[in-house]
PDB file of C-alpha atoms and ligand atoms in Angstrom:
ATOM      1  CA  MET A   1       2.738   1.168  16.148  1.00 62.00           C
ATOM      2  CA  SER A   2      -0.111   3.481  15.466  1.00 67.00           C
ATOM      3  CA  GLY A   3      -1.301   7.012  14.705  1.00 88.00           C
ATOM      4  CA  TYR A   4      -0.512   6.879  11.004  1.00 97.00           C
ATOM      5  CA  GLU A   5      -2.642   8.877   8.655  1.00 97.00           C
ATOM      6  CA  THR A   6      -1.931   7.342   5.325  1.00 98.00           C
ATOM      7  CA  ILE A   7      -1.056   3.760   6.253  1.00 98.00           C
ATOM      8  CA  THR A   8      -2.053   1.208   8.575  1.00 98.00           C
ATOM      9  CA  TYR A   9       0.332  -1.321  10.307  1.00 98.00           C
ATOM     10  CA  GLU A  10      -0.488  -4.809  11.804  1.00 98.00           C
ATOM     11  CA  LYS A  11       1.413  -7.685  13.000  1.00 97.00           C
ATOM     12  CA  LYS A  12       0.037 -11.106  13.148  1.00 96.00           C
ATOM     13  CA  ASN A  13       1.700 -14.615  13.344  1.00 94.00           C
ATOM     14  CA  LYS A  14       5.172 -13.311  12.317  1.00 97.00           C
ATOM     15  CA  ILE A  15       3.783 -11.443   9.349  1.00 98.00           C
ATOM     16  CA  ALA A  16       3.650  -7.624   9.189  1.00 98.00           C
ATOM     17  CA  PHE A  17       0.937  -6.115   7.011  1.00 98.00           C
ATOM     18  CA  ILE A  18       1.565  -2.490   5.648  1.00 98.00           C
ATOM     19  CA  THR A  19      -1.536  -1.187   4.187  1.00 98.00           C
ATOM     20  CA  LEU A  20      -1.577   2.051   2.149  1.00 98.00           C
ATOM     21  CA  ASN A  21      -4.796   3.706   3.360  1.00 98.00           C
ATOM     22  CA  ARG A  22      -5.946   6.635   1.423  1.00 98.00           C
ATOM     23  CA  PRO A  23      -8.836   4.748  -0.413  1.00 98.00           C
ATOM     24  CA  GLN A  24     -10.885   7.835  -1.130  1.00 98.00           C
ATOM     25  CA  VAL A  25      -8.099   9.143  -3.353  1.00 98.00           C
ATOM     26  CA  LEU A  26      -6.744   5.513  -4.634  1.00 98.00           C
ATOM     27  CA  ASN A  27      -4.094   5.164  -2.183  1.00 98.00           C
ATOM     28  CA  ILE A  28      -1.716   7.848  -3.823  1.00 98.00           C
ATOM     29  CA  TYR A  29       1.627   8.583  -2.593  1.00 96.00           C
ATOM     30  CA  ASN A  30       2.206  11.795  -0.859  1.00 95.00           C
ATOM     31  CA  VAL A  31       4.688  13.313   1.236  1.00 94.00           C
ATOM     32  CA  ARG A  32       3.056  12.066   4.516  1.00 96.00           C
ATOM     33  CA  MET A  33       2.947   8.529   3.212  1.00 96.00           C
ATOM     34  CA  ARG A  34       6.566   8.844   2.130  1.00 95.00           C
ATOM     35  CA  ASP A  35       7.385   9.647   5.812  1.00 95.00           C
ATOM     36  CA  GLU A  36       5.182   6.982   7.518  1.00 97.00           C
ATOM     37  CA  LEU A  37       6.361   4.223   5.263  1.00 97.00           C
ATOM     38  CA  TYR A  38       9.851   5.347   5.874  1.00 96.00           C
ATOM     39  CA  GLU A  39       9.264   4.955   9.720  1.00 97.00           C
ATOM     40  CA  VAL A  40       7.419   1.677   9.663  1.00 97.00           C
ATOM     41  CA  LEU A  41       9.918   0.080   7.246  1.00 97.00           C
ATOM     42  CA  GLY A  42      12.746   1.052   9.721  1.00 97.00           C
ATOM     43  CA  ALA A  43      10.739  -0.636  12.480  1.00 97.00           C
ATOM     44  CA  VAL A  44      10.127  -3.599  10.478  1.00 98.00           C
ATOM     45  CA  LYS A  45      13.800  -4.140   9.489  1.00 97.00           C
ATOM     46  CA  GLU A  46      14.665  -4.151  13.119  1.00 97.00           C
ATOM     47  CA  ASP A  47      11.910  -6.320  14.273  1.00 97.00           C
ATOM     48  CA  SER A  48      13.250  -9.969  14.608  1.00 96.00           C
ATOM     49  CA  GLU A  49       9.649 -11.204  15.029  1.00 97.00           C
ATOM     50  CA  VAL A  50       8.645 -10.375  11.562  1.00 98.00           C
ATOM     51  CA  TYR A  51       9.463 -13.189   9.134  1.00 98.00           C
ATOM     52  CA  ALA A  52       7.445 -11.874   6.130  1.00 98.00           C
ATOM     53  CA  VAL A  53       5.831  -8.643   4.909  1.00 98.00           C
ATOM     54  CA  ILE A  54       2.713  -8.045   2.902  1.00 98.00           C
ATOM     55  CA  LEU A  55       2.136  -4.544   1.245  1.00 98.00           C
ATOM     56  CA  LYS A  56      -1.323  -4.005   0.136  1.00 98.00           C
ATOM     57  CA  GLY A  57      -3.784  -1.150  -0.564  1.00 98.00           C
ATOM     58  CA  ALA A  58      -7.109  -0.277   1.211  1.00 98.00           C
ATOM     59  CA  GLY A  59     -10.504  -0.119  -0.569  1.00 98.00           C
ATOM     60  CA  GLU A  60     -11.948  -1.667  -3.748  1.00 98.00           C
ATOM     61  CA  LYS A  61     -10.333   0.397  -6.388  1.00 98.00           C
ATOM     62  CA  ALA A  62      -6.586   0.567  -6.290  1.00 98.00           C
ATOM     63  CA  PHE A  63      -3.466  -0.624  -4.757  1.00 98.00           C
ATOM     64  CA  CYS A  64      -2.092   2.831  -5.574  1.00 98.00           C
ATOM     65  CA  ALA A  65      -2.823   5.152  -8.331  1.00 98.00           C
ATOM     66  CA  GLY A  66       0.755   6.855  -8.417  1.00 97.00           C
ATOM     67  CA  ALA A  67       2.069  10.171  -6.991  1.00 95.00           C
ATOM     68  CA  ASP A  68      -0.339  12.574  -5.443  1.00 95.00           C
ATOM     69  CA  LEU A  69      -0.359  14.970  -8.441  1.00 92.00           C
ATOM     70  CA  SER A  70      -1.954  17.746  -6.238  1.00 92.00           C
ATOM     71  CA  GLU A  71       1.298  17.867  -4.225  1.00 88.00           C
ATOM     72  CA  PHE A  72       3.736  16.650  -6.948  1.00 73.00           C
ATOM     73  CA  LEU A  73       2.755  18.919  -9.802  1.00 65.00           C
ATOM     74  CA  SER A  74       1.958  21.957  -7.502  1.00 66.00           C
ATOM     75  CA  ALA A  75       5.513  21.921  -6.205  1.00 60.00           C
ATOM     76  CA  PRO A  76       7.660  24.935  -7.106  1.00 58.00           C
ATOM     77  CA  SER A  77       9.650  22.836  -9.697  1.00 62.00           C
ATOM     78  CA  PRO A  78       9.639  19.085 -10.696  1.00 58.00           C
ATOM     79  CA  THR A  79      13.249  19.121  -9.584  1.00 60.00           C
ATOM     80  CA  GLY A  80      12.041  20.469  -6.001  1.00 60.00           C
ATOM     81  CA  ALA A  81       9.459  17.820  -6.116  1.00 58.00           C
ATOM     82  CA  ARG A  82      11.770  15.133  -6.789  1.00 59.00           C
ATOM     83  CA  ARG A  83      14.202  16.336  -4.191  1.00 60.00           C
ATOM     84  CA  SER A  84      11.627  16.278  -1.606  1.00 61.00           C
ATOM     85  CA  ARG A  85      11.137  12.637  -2.331  1.00 59.00           C
ATOM     86  CA  TRP A  86      14.750  11.995  -1.955  1.00 61.00           C
ATOM     87  CA  LEU A  87      14.763  13.397   1.610  1.00 67.00           C
ATOM     88  CA  ARG A  88      13.552  10.038   2.743  1.00 80.00           C
ATOM     89  CA  ASP A  89      15.023   6.983   0.897  1.00 89.00           C
ATOM     90  CA  VAL A  90      11.827   5.010   1.144  1.00 93.00           C
ATOM     91  CA  TRP A  91      12.906   2.665  -1.847  1.00 92.00           C
ATOM     92  CA  GLY A  92      16.316   2.093  -0.357  1.00 92.00           C
ATOM     93  CA  ARG A  93      14.637   1.039   2.938  1.00 94.00           C
ATOM     94  CA  PHE A  94      12.321  -1.300   1.064  1.00 93.00           C
ATOM     95  CA  LEU A  95      15.224  -2.982  -0.714  1.00 93.00           C
ATOM     96  CA  SER A  96      17.084  -3.177   2.509  1.00 94.00           C
ATOM     97  CA  LEU A  97      14.528  -5.239   4.359  1.00 97.00           C
ATOM     98  CA  PRO A  98      16.115  -8.658   5.102  1.00 97.00           C
ATOM     99  CA  GLN A  99      12.545 -10.084   5.414  1.00 98.00           C
ATOM    100  CA  PRO A 100      10.825 -11.261   2.009  1.00 98.00           C
ATOM    101  CA  VAL A 101       8.101  -8.610   0.915  1.00 98.00           C
ATOM    102  CA  ILE A 102       5.089  -9.701  -0.786  1.00 98.00           C
ATOM    103  CA  ALA A 103       3.130  -7.066  -2.839  1.00 98.00           C
ATOM    104  CA  ALA A 104      -0.703  -7.772  -3.096  1.00 98.00           C
ATOM    105  CA  LEU A 105      -1.845  -5.718  -6.077  1.00 98.00           C
ATOM    106  CA  HIS A 106      -5.595  -4.856  -7.029  1.00 98.00           C
ATOM    107  CA  GLY A 107      -7.223  -2.477  -9.170  1.00 98.00           C
ATOM    108  CA  TYR A 108      -5.099   0.671 -10.403  1.00 98.00           C
ATOM    109  CA  VAL A 109      -1.438   0.071  -9.942  1.00 98.00           C
ATOM    110  CA  LEU A 110       0.007   3.194 -11.525  1.00 98.00           C
ATOM    111  CA  GLY A 111       3.246   5.114 -11.436  1.00 97.00           C
ATOM    112  CA  SER A 112       4.589   4.960  -8.040  1.00 96.00           C
ATOM    113  CA  GLY A 113       2.306   2.013  -7.495  1.00 98.00           C
ATOM    114  CA  ILE A 114       4.254  -0.069  -9.755  1.00 98.00           C
ATOM    115  CA  GLU A 115       7.606   1.298  -8.571  1.00 97.00           C
ATOM    116  CA  MET A 116       6.644   0.528  -4.772  1.00 97.00           C
ATOM    117  CA  SER A 117       5.767  -3.141  -6.077  1.00 98.00           C
ATOM    118  CA  MET A 118       9.038  -3.412  -7.799  1.00 97.00           C
ATOM    119  CA  CYS A 119      10.929  -3.014  -4.508  1.00 96.00           C
ATOM    120  CA  CYS A 120       8.946  -6.098  -3.236  1.00 97.00           C
ATOM    121  CA  ASP A 121      10.200  -9.665  -3.809  1.00 97.00           C
ATOM    122  CA  ILE A 122       7.013 -11.320  -4.873  1.00 98.00           C
ATOM    123  CA  ARG A 123       3.976  -9.770  -6.780  1.00 98.00           C
ATOM    124  CA  ILE A 124       0.655 -11.210  -6.648  1.00 98.00           C
ATOM    125  CA  ALA A 125      -2.225  -9.399  -8.478  1.00 98.00           C
ATOM    126  CA  SER A 126      -5.992  -9.915  -8.707  1.00 98.00           C
ATOM    127  CA  GLU A 127      -7.699 -10.243 -12.166  1.00 98.00           C
ATOM    128  CA  ASP A 128      -9.010  -6.739 -12.083  1.00 98.00           C
ATOM    129  CA  ALA A 129      -5.412  -5.083 -11.664  1.00 98.00           C
ATOM    130  CA  GLN A 130      -4.477  -2.483 -14.314  1.00 98.00           C
ATOM    131  CA  PHE A 131      -0.798  -1.362 -14.687  1.00 98.00           C
ATOM    132  CA  GLY A 132       0.786   1.536 -16.192  1.00 98.00           C
ATOM    133  CA  LEU A 133       3.655   4.139 -16.018  1.00 98.00           C
ATOM    134  CA  PRO A 134       1.812   7.444 -16.998  1.00 97.00           C
ATOM    135  CA  GLU A 135       4.694   9.661 -16.108  1.00 96.00           C
ATOM    136  CA  VAL A 136       5.704  10.209 -19.667  1.00 97.00           C
ATOM    137  CA  ALA A 137       2.412  11.639 -20.627  1.00 96.00           C
ATOM    138  CA  LEU A 138       2.827  14.182 -17.806  1.00 94.00           C
ATOM    139  CA  GLY A 139       6.049  15.310 -19.004  1.00 93.00           C
ATOM    140  CA  ILE A 140       8.230  13.744 -16.154  1.00 92.00           C
ATOM    141  CA  ILE A 141      10.556  11.005 -15.494  1.00 94.00           C
ATOM    142  CA  PRO A 142       9.485   8.418 -12.951  1.00 94.00           C
ATOM    143  CA  ALA A 143      10.918   9.460  -9.636  1.00 88.00           C
ATOM    144  CA  ALA A 144      10.648   6.081  -7.597  1.00 91.00           C
ATOM    145  CA  GLY A 145      13.101   4.054  -9.671  1.00 93.00           C
ATOM    146  CA  ALA A 146      11.036   2.567 -12.473  1.00 96.00           C
ATOM    147  CA  THR A 147      13.700   3.454 -15.143  1.00 97.00           C
ATOM    148  CA  GLN A 148      15.995   1.021 -13.224  1.00 95.00           C
ATOM    149  CA  THR A 149      13.784  -1.380 -11.536  1.00 96.00           C
ATOM    150  CA  VAL A 150      11.288  -2.185 -14.304  1.00 98.00           C
ATOM    151  CA  PRO A 151      14.035  -3.266 -16.868  1.00 97.00           C
ATOM    152  CA  ARG A 152      15.810  -5.453 -14.391  1.00 95.00           C
ATOM    153  CA  THR A 153      12.603  -7.115 -13.787  1.00 96.00           C
ATOM    154  CA  ILE A 154      11.020  -7.495 -17.266  1.00 98.00           C
ATOM    155  CA  GLY A 155      13.896  -6.733 -19.618  1.00 97.00           C
ATOM    156  CA  LEU A 156      14.768  -3.484 -21.699  1.00 98.00           C
ATOM    157  CA  GLY A 157      12.267  -3.637 -24.680  1.00 98.00           C
ATOM    158  CA  ARG A 158       9.228  -4.399 -22.514  1.00 98.00           C
ATOM    159  CA  ALA A 159      10.137  -1.901 -19.936  1.00 98.00           C
ATOM    160  CA  LEU A 160      10.558   0.920 -22.760  1.00 98.00           C
ATOM    161  CA  ASP A 161       7.376  -0.291 -24.224  1.00 98.00           C
ATOM    162  CA  LEU A 162       5.652   0.624 -20.850  1.00 98.00           C
ATOM    163  CA  LEU A 163       7.728   3.781 -19.918  1.00 98.00           C
ATOM    164  CA  LEU A 164       7.637   5.470 -23.419  1.00 98.00           C
ATOM    165  CA  THR A 165       3.812   4.711 -24.142  1.00 98.00           C
ATOM    166  CA  GLY A 166       2.437   5.223 -20.763  1.00 98.00           C
ATOM    167  CA  ARG A 167       0.024   2.575 -21.979  1.00 98.00           C
ATOM    168  CA  ARG A 168      -2.137   0.726 -19.256  1.00 98.00           C
ATOM    169  CA  ILE A 169      -2.035  -3.118 -19.290  1.00 98.00           C
ATOM    170  CA  ASN A 170      -4.226  -5.664 -17.483  1.00 98.00           C
ATOM    171  CA  ALA A 171      -3.184  -8.437 -15.089  1.00 98.00           C
ATOM    172  CA  GLN A 172      -2.817 -11.094 -17.724  1.00 98.00           C
ATOM    173  CA  GLU A 173      -0.469  -9.034 -20.080  1.00 98.00           C
ATOM    174  CA  ALA A 174       1.462  -8.075 -16.733  1.00 98.00           C
ATOM    175  CA  LEU A 175       1.882 -11.748 -16.096  1.00 98.00           C
ATOM    176  CA  GLN A 176       3.144 -12.507 -19.616  1.00 98.00           C
ATOM    177  CA  MET A 177       5.586  -9.610 -19.237  1.00 97.00           C
ATOM    178  CA  LYS A 178       6.695 -11.052 -15.980  1.00 98.00           C
ATOM    179  CA  LEU A 179       5.909  -7.766 -14.252  1.00 98.00           C
ATOM    180  CA  ILE A 180       4.010  -9.899 -11.743  1.00 98.00           C
ATOM    181  CA  ASN A 181       4.427 -13.532 -10.520  1.00 98.00           C
ATOM    182  CA  ARG A 182       0.747 -14.694 -10.459  1.00 98.00           C
ATOM    183  CA  VAL A 183      -2.733 -13.663 -10.890  1.00 98.00           C
ATOM    184  CA  VAL A 184      -5.662 -14.715  -8.544  1.00 98.00           C
ATOM    185  CA  LEU A 185      -9.454 -14.119  -8.256  1.00 98.00           C
ATOM    186  CA  LYS A 186     -10.079 -10.815  -6.510  1.00 97.00           C
ATOM    187  CA  GLU A 187     -11.411 -12.513  -3.410  1.00 98.00           C
ATOM    188  CA  ARG A 188      -8.542 -14.757  -3.252  1.00 98.00           C
ATOM    189  CA  LEU A 189      -5.729 -11.785  -3.300  1.00 98.00           C
ATOM    190  CA  PHE A 190      -5.391 -11.182   0.453  1.00 98.00           C
ATOM    191  CA  PRO A 191      -5.722 -14.940   1.448  1.00 98.00           C
ATOM    192  CA  GLU A 192      -3.107 -15.939  -1.099  1.00 98.00           C
ATOM    193  CA  ALA A 193      -0.740 -13.324   0.015  1.00 98.00           C
ATOM    194  CA  GLU A 194      -1.212 -14.453   3.487  1.00 98.00           C
ATOM    195  CA  SER A 195      -0.896 -18.166   2.735  1.00 98.00           C
ATOM    196  CA  LEU A 196       2.511 -17.438   0.860  1.00 98.00           C
ATOM    197  CA  ALA A 197       3.617 -15.361   3.834  1.00 98.00           C
ATOM    198  CA  ASP A 198       2.839 -18.024   6.172  1.00 98.00           C
ATOM    199  CA  LYS A 199       4.900 -20.618   4.254  1.00 98.00           C
ATOM    200  CA  ILE A 200       7.922 -18.417   4.042  1.00 98.00           C
ATOM    201  CA  ALA A 201       7.416 -17.665   7.733  1.00 98.00           C
ATOM    202  CA  GLY A 202       7.454 -21.450   8.477  1.00 97.00           C
ATOM    203  CA  TRP A 203      10.867 -21.975   7.127  1.00 98.00           C
ATOM    204  CA  ASP A 204      14.236 -21.522   8.862  1.00 97.00           C
ATOM    205  CA  GLN A 205      14.577 -17.761   9.032  1.00 96.00           C
ATOM    206  CA  CYS A 206      18.456 -17.753   8.503  1.00 96.00           C
ATOM    207  CA  ALA A 207      17.940 -19.760   5.207  1.00 97.00           C
ATOM    208  CA  VAL A 208      15.228 -17.328   4.112  1.00 98.00           C
ATOM    209  CA  ARG A 209      17.074 -14.323   4.697  1.00 97.00           C
ATOM    210  CA  ALA A 210      20.390 -15.747   3.198  1.00 97.00           C
ATOM    211  CA  ILE A 211      18.569 -16.854  -0.022  1.00 97.00           C
ATOM    212  CA  LYS A 212      16.999 -13.382  -0.334  1.00 97.00           C
ATOM    213  CA  GLN A 213      20.219 -11.547   0.205  1.00 96.00           C
ATOM    214  CA  ALA A 214      22.180 -13.876  -2.251  1.00 97.00           C
ATOM    215  CA  VAL A 215      19.687 -13.409  -4.845  1.00 96.00           C
ATOM    216  CA  SER A 216      19.181  -9.497  -4.540  1.00 94.00           C
ATOM    217  CA  ARG A 217      22.683  -8.537  -4.026  1.00 93.00           C
ATOM    218  CA  GLY A 218      24.029 -11.237  -6.485  1.00 95.00           C
ATOM    219  CA  LEU A 219      21.867 -10.045  -9.471  1.00 91.00           C
ATOM    220  CA  ASP A 220      24.006  -6.683  -9.831  1.00 90.00           C
ATOM    221  CA  LEU A 221      27.209  -8.663  -9.860  1.00 96.00           C
ATOM    222  CA  PRO A 222      29.013 -10.602 -12.526  1.00 97.00           C
ATOM    223  CA  LEU A 223      28.415 -14.351 -12.370  1.00 97.00           C
ATOM    224  CA  GLU A 224      31.878 -15.163 -10.880  1.00 97.00           C
ATOM    225  CA  GLU A 225      31.463 -12.487  -8.015  1.00 97.00           C
ATOM    226  CA  GLY A 226      27.860 -13.745  -7.562  1.00 96.00           C
ATOM    227  CA  LEU A 227      29.001 -17.046  -6.950  1.00 96.00           C
ATOM    228  CA  LYS A 228      31.645 -15.832  -4.432  1.00 96.00           C
ATOM    229  CA  LEU A 229      28.880 -13.994  -2.720  1.00 96.00           C
ATOM    230  CA  GLU A 230      26.930 -17.316  -2.322  1.00 95.00           C
ATOM    231  CA  LYS A 231      29.887 -19.007  -0.785  1.00 94.00           C
ATOM    232  CA  GLU A 232      30.244 -16.061   1.684  1.00 94.00           C
ATOM    233  CA  ILE A 233      26.579 -16.106   2.587  1.00 93.00           C
ATOM    234  CA  ILE A 234      26.367 -19.891   3.003  1.00 76.00           C
ATOM    235  CA  ILE A 235      24.854 -20.526   6.504  1.00 70.00           C
TER     236      ILE A 235
HETATM  237  N1  COA B   1      -2.970  12.595  -7.705  1.00 87.21           N
HETATM  238  C1  COA B   1      -3.975  13.308  -7.122  1.00 87.21           C
HETATM  239  N2  COA B   1      -5.321  12.781  -7.087  1.00 87.21           N
HETATM  240  C2  COA B   1      -5.773  11.635  -7.740  1.00 87.21           C
HETATM  241  C3  COA B   1      -4.707  10.891  -8.252  1.00 87.21           C
HETATM  242  C4  COA B   1      -3.317  11.297  -8.445  1.00 87.21           C
HETATM  243  N3  COA B   1      -2.484  10.666  -9.027  1.00 87.21           N
HETATM  244  N4  COA B   1      -5.431   9.801  -8.908  1.00 87.21           N
HETATM  245  C5  COA B   1      -6.630   9.900  -8.309  1.00 87.21           C
HETATM  246  N5  COA B   1      -6.830  10.986  -7.875  1.00 87.21           N
HETATM  247  C6  COA B   1      -8.068  11.455  -7.074  1.00 87.21           C
HETATM  248  C7  COA B   1      -9.145  12.034  -8.153  1.00 87.21           C
HETATM  249  O1  COA B   1      -8.964  13.411  -8.261  1.00 87.21           O
HETATM  250  C8  COA B   1     -10.416  11.729  -7.439  1.00 87.21           C
HETATM  251  O2  COA B   1     -10.507  12.716  -6.195  1.00 87.21           O
HETATM  252  P1  COA B   1     -11.923  13.473  -6.065  1.00 87.21           P
HETATM  253  O3  COA B   1     -12.850  12.463  -5.610  1.00 87.21           O
HETATM  254  O4  COA B   1     -11.567  14.450  -5.037  1.00 87.21           O
HETATM  255  O5  COA B   1     -12.359  14.037  -7.377  1.00 87.21           O
HETATM  256  C9  COA B   1     -10.166  10.496  -6.684  1.00 87.21           C
HETATM  257  O6  COA B   1      -8.727  10.297  -6.590  1.00 87.21           O
HETATM  258  C10 COA B   1     -10.660   9.200  -7.320  1.00 87.21           C
HETATM  259  O7  COA B   1     -10.338   9.208  -8.516  1.00 87.21           O
HETATM  260  P2  COA B   1     -11.117   9.162  -9.897  1.00 87.21           P
HETATM  261  O8  COA B   1     -10.399   9.829 -10.966  1.00 87.21           O
HETATM  262  O9  COA B   1     -12.411   9.879  -9.460  1.00 87.21           O
HETATM  263  O10 COA B   1     -11.459   7.806 -10.281  1.00 87.21           O
HETATM  264  P3  COA B   1     -11.555   7.025 -11.609  1.00 87.21           P
HETATM  265  O11 COA B   1     -11.962   5.567 -11.251  1.00 87.21           O
HETATM  266  O12 COA B   1     -12.574   7.770 -12.474  1.00 87.21           O
HETATM  267  O13 COA B   1     -10.202   7.105 -12.361  1.00 87.21           O
HETATM  268  C11 COA B   1      -7.750   6.896 -12.628  1.00 87.21           C
HETATM  269  C12 COA B   1      -9.055   6.451 -11.986  1.00 87.21           C
HETATM  270  C13 COA B   1      -6.681   6.270 -11.897  1.00 87.21           C
HETATM  271  C14 COA B   1      -7.809   6.497 -14.046  1.00 87.21           C
HETATM  272  C15 COA B   1      -7.767   8.409 -12.524  1.00 87.21           C
HETATM  273  O14 COA B   1      -7.788   8.823 -11.163  1.00 87.21           O
HETATM  274  C16 COA B   1      -6.385   8.893 -13.015  1.00 87.21           C
HETATM  275  O15 COA B   1      -5.944   8.915 -14.198  1.00 87.21           O
HETATM  276  N6  COA B   1      -5.423   9.329 -11.832  1.00 87.21           N
HETATM  277  C17 COA B   1      -4.209   9.769 -12.160  1.00 87.21           C
HETATM  278  C18 COA B   1      -3.108   8.700 -12.410  1.00 87.21           C
HETATM  279  C19 COA B   1      -1.773   9.150 -12.499  1.00 87.21           C
HETATM  280  O16 COA B   1      -1.471   9.872 -13.439  1.00 87.21           O
HETATM  281  N7  COA B   1      -0.694   8.636 -11.847  1.00 87.21           N
HETATM  282  C20 COA B   1       0.621   8.731 -11.951  1.00 87.21           C
HETATM  283  C21 COA B   1       1.112   9.885 -11.292  1.00 87.21           C
HETATM  284  S1  COA B   1       2.877   9.941 -11.479  1.00 87.21           S
END
């Protein structure tokens, strides 16, 4: 798969690497990236040779500094801009992937950057990562799921602290808040992500997919129904 403008895609030893690739503008998310991610995620979902996925950002400075404000805020109306994002359900595609997805986060992880990482299963960050949801300061509501995915991940109070203040936090605070799973030295970020993906790719893939499915679908169910789901999924 090639010919992408805003991302790169590579497959190596059962691992798919998706790289946000607009480093000169901190890998910000625009309509073109929306379309390209939508396409590549569709292909990954159907690819039985992909056992794990790594999502990362190109360049030194950022995983993703959020939505491309030159597109987003110049749209005829914020509602129109939001609607244009809904034309492709990229977040739904992320969440529907049967393979585990690891987000490797460095530098700025803002707005859609956090939101994209929330659609991943395991989040590793380097020490230099900075997280924030600046939408409130722009007079908008996050448009890629943060109001739903962040509280589900870190709890109501901590999510509202980030969403209502727009404040930026460092990797250690993000770890304490459970926004991310682990913090590593910057030079170790991609090797650690790859070694984690390798480990997952080495297991029985029916078990891996069943566990992911049971956990992610079950989380939104009452316990009794979740336990029923686990029984149904058992391999
Ligand atoms: N939308 C559009 N362009 C953006 C952008 C965004 N969200 N974030 C960064 N850029 C562009 C900058 O305009 C700059 O472009 P230029 O070189 O043509 O001037 C380039 O990316 C590099 O960013 P710069 O601001 O020079 O880097 P910095 O290290 O000084 O600051 C940030 C980094 C992230 C603090 C700053 O770019 C910023 O605050 N960006 C906006 C973040 C934001 O609000 N995102 C959420 C949107 S919902």
